[in-house]
Short mmCIF file of C-alpha atoms in Angstrom, two decimals:
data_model
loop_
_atom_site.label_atom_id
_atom_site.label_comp_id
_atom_site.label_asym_id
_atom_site.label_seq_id
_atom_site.Cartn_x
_atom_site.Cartn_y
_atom_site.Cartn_z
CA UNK A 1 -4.60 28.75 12.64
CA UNK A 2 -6.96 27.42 9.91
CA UNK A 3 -9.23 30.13 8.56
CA UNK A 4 -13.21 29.89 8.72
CA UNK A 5 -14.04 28.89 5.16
CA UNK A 6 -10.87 26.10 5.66
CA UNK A 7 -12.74 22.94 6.23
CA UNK A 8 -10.91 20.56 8.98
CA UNK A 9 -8.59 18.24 7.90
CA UNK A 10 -10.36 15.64 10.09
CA UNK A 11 -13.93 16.60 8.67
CA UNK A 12 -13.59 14.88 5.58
CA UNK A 13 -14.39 11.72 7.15
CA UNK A 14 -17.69 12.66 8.06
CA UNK A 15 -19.23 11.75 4.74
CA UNK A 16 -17.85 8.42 5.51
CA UNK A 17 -18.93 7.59 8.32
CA UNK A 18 -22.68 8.57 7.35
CA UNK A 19 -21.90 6.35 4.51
CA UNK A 20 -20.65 3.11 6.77
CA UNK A 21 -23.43 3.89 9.27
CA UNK A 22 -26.09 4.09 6.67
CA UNK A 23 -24.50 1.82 4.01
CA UNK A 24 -24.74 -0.91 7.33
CA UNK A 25 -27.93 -0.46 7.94
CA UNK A 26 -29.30 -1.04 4.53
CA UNK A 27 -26.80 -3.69 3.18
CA UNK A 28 -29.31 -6.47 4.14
CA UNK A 29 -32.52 -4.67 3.35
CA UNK A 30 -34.86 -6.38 0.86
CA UNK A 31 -34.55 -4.15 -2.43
CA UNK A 32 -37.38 -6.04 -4.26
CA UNK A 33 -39.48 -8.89 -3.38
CA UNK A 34 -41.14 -10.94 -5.90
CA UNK A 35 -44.19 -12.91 -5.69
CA UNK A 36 -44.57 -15.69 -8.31
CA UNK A 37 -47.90 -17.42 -9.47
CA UNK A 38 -46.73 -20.58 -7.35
CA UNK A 39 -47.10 -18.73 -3.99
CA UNK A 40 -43.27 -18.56 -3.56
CA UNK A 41 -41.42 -15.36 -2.76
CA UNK A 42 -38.56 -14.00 -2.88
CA UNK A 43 -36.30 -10.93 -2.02
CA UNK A 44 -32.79 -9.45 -2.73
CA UNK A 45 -31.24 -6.94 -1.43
CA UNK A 46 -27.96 -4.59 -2.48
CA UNK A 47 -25.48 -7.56 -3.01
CA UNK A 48 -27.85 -9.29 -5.63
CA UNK A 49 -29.73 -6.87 -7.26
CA UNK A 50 -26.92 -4.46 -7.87
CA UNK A 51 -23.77 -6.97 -6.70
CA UNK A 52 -20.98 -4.71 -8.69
CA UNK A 53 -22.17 -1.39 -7.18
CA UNK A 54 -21.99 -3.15 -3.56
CA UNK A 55 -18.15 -4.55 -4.35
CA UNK A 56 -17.23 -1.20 -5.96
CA UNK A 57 -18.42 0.34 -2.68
CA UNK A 58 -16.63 -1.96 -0.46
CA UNK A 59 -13.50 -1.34 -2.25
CA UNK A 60 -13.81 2.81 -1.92
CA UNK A 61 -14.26 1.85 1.90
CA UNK A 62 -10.95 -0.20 2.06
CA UNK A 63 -9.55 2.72 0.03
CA UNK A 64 -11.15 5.40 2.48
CA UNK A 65 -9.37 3.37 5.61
CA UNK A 66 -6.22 3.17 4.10
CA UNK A 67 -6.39 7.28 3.32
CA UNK A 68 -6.28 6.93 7.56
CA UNK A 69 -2.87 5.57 7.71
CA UNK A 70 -1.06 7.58 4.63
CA UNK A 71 -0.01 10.48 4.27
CA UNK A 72 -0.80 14.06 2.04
CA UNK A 73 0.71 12.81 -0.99
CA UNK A 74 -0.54 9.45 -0.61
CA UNK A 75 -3.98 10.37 0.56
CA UNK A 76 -4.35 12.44 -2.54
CA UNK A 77 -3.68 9.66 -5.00
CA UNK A 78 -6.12 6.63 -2.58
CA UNK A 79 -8.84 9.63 -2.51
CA UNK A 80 -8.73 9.63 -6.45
CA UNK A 81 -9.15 5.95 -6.23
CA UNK A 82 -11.83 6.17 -3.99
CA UNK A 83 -14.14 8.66 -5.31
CA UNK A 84 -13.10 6.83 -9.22
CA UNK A 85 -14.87 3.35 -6.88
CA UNK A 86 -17.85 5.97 -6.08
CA UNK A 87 -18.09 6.54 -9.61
CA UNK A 88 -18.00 3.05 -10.90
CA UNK A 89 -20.22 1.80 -8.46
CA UNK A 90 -22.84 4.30 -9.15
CA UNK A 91 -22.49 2.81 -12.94
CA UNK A 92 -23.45 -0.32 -11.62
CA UNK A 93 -26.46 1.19 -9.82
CA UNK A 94 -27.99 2.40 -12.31
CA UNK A 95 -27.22 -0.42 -14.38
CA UNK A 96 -29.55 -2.51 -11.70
CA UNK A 97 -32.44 -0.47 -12.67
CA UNK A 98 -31.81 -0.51 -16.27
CA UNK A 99 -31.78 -4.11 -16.19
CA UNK A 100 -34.64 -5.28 -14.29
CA UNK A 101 -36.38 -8.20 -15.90
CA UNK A 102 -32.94 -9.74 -15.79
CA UNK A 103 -33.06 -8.86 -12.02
CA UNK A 104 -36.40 -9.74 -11.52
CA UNK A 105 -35.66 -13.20 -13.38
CA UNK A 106 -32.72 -13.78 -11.09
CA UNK A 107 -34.87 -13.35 -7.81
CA UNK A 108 -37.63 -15.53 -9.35
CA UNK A 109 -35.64 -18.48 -10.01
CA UNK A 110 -34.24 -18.25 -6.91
CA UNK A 111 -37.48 -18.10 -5.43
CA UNK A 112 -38.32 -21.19 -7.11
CA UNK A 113 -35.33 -23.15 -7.57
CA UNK A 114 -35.94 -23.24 -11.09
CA UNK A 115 -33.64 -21.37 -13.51
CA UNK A 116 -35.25 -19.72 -16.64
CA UNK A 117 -38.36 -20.99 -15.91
CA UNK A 118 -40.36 -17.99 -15.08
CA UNK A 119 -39.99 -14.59 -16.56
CA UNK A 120 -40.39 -10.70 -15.05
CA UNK A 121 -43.88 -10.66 -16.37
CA UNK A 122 -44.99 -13.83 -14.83
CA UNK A 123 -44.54 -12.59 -11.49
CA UNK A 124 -45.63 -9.61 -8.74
CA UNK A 125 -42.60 -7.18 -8.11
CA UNK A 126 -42.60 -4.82 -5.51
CA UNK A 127 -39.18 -2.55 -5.13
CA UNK A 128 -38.47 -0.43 -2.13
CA UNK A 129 -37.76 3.02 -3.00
CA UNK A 130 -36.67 4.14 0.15
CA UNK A 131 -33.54 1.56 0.54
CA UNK A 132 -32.72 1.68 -3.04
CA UNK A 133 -32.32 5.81 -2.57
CA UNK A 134 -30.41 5.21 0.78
CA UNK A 135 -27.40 3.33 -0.82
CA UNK A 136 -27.90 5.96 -3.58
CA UNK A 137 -26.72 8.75 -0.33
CA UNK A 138 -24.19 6.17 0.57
CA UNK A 139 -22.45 5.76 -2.56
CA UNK A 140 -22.83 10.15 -3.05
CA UNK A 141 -21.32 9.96 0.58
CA UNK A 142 -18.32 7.84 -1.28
CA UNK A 143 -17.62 10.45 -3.57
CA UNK A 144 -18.01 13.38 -1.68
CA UNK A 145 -15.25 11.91 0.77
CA UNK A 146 -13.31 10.71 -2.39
CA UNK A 147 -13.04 14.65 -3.40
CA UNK A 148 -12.58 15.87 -0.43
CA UNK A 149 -9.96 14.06 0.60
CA UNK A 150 -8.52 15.25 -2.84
CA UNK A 151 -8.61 18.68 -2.07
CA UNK A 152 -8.05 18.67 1.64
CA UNK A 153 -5.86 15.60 2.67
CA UNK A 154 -4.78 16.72 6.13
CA UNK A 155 -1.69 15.95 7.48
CA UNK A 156 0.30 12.96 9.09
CA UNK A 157 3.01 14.71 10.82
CA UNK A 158 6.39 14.90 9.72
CA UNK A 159 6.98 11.35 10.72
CA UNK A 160 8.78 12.93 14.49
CA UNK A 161 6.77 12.26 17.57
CA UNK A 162 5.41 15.70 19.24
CA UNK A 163 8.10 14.28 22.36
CA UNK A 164 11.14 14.00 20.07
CA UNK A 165 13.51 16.53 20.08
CA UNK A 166 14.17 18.76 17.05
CA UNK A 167 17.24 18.68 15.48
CA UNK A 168 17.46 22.79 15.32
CA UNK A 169 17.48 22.82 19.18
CA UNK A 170 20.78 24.68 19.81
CA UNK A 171 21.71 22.76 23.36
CA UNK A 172 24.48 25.10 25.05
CA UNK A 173 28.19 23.08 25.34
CA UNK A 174 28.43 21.47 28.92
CA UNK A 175 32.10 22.60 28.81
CA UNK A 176 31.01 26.52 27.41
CA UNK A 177 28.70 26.05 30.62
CA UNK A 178 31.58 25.65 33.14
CA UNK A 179 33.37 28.06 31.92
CA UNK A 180 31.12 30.74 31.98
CA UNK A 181 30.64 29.99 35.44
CA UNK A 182 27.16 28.11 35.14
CA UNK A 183 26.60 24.76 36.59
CA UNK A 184 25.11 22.94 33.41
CA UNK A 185 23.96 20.42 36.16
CA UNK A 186 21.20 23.01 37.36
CA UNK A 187 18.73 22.53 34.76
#
């Protein structure tokens, strides 16, 4: 029996899910919107203002799944992988927001249909805070699993079904049976 402080082996998944549920919900909100002198706007949301932290993230969520199907050893090694995604996408998050005129540029000739026309000061930018934060909790979500599943990977099984017999079952001999005067038929 697992001990108090011994988290689940199935709880490591929870940061996960809050991450799919949330990261869901927010993948098509608008991060920015920009207004540009013409009257044209436009708006971007995870995949184009930060598109390397969003493919980074998808990848640690194919790694999380497969951690579903492996086992100890192998769920060790995927979680590395994932939480190393976490990692890299968070890189490329705060890369975005390092990087925002070029961002802002992007969006604006989008907006307009005109590349390099217009630049980040030529235009009105409004960013939403709260979206860019959430996919910040998603992609701490991603690492938290990542580590997790690192230090407690659960367990598969031994590969034998729970109705398969054992191999140490000692099955009394039939023919010891009869002549101890048991009918091995009986049972």
């Amino acid at each position: 029996m697992a001990d108090s402080c011994t988290p689940r082996r199935g709880s490591r998944h929870y940061p996960m899910i809050v991450a799919l549920i949330v990261g869901l919900v927010s993948v098509g909100a608008p991060w920015v919107t920009v207004e540009l002198p013409t009257g044209a706007t436009g708006t971007a949301g995870v995949a184009e203002v930060a598109p390397a932290s969003f493919s980074a993230a998808l990848a640690a969520v194919a790694a999380w799944g497969a951690t579903l199907l492996t086992r100890e050893r192998a769920t060790r090694v995927v979680s590395v992988l994932q939480g190393l995604l976490g990692g890299v996408a968070i890189v490329f998050y705060a890369r975005a927001f390092i990087e925002t005129d070029s961002v802002i540029e992007s969006v604006a000739s989008n907006a307009s249909g005109v590349i390099g026309a217009l630049s980040a000061s030529d235009s009105v930018t409004t960013w939403s805070p709260a979206w860019i934060g959430l996919w910040g909790v998603v992609l701490l979500a991603i690492i938290i699993s990542g580590l997790w599943g690192v230090l407690v990977p659960g367990r598969r099984g031994s590969g034998r079904s729970k109705y398969e017999r054992s191999d140490q079952v000692d099955e009394p001999d039939p023919w010891e049976s009869l002549s101890d005067g048991e009918d091995p038929t009986s049972r």
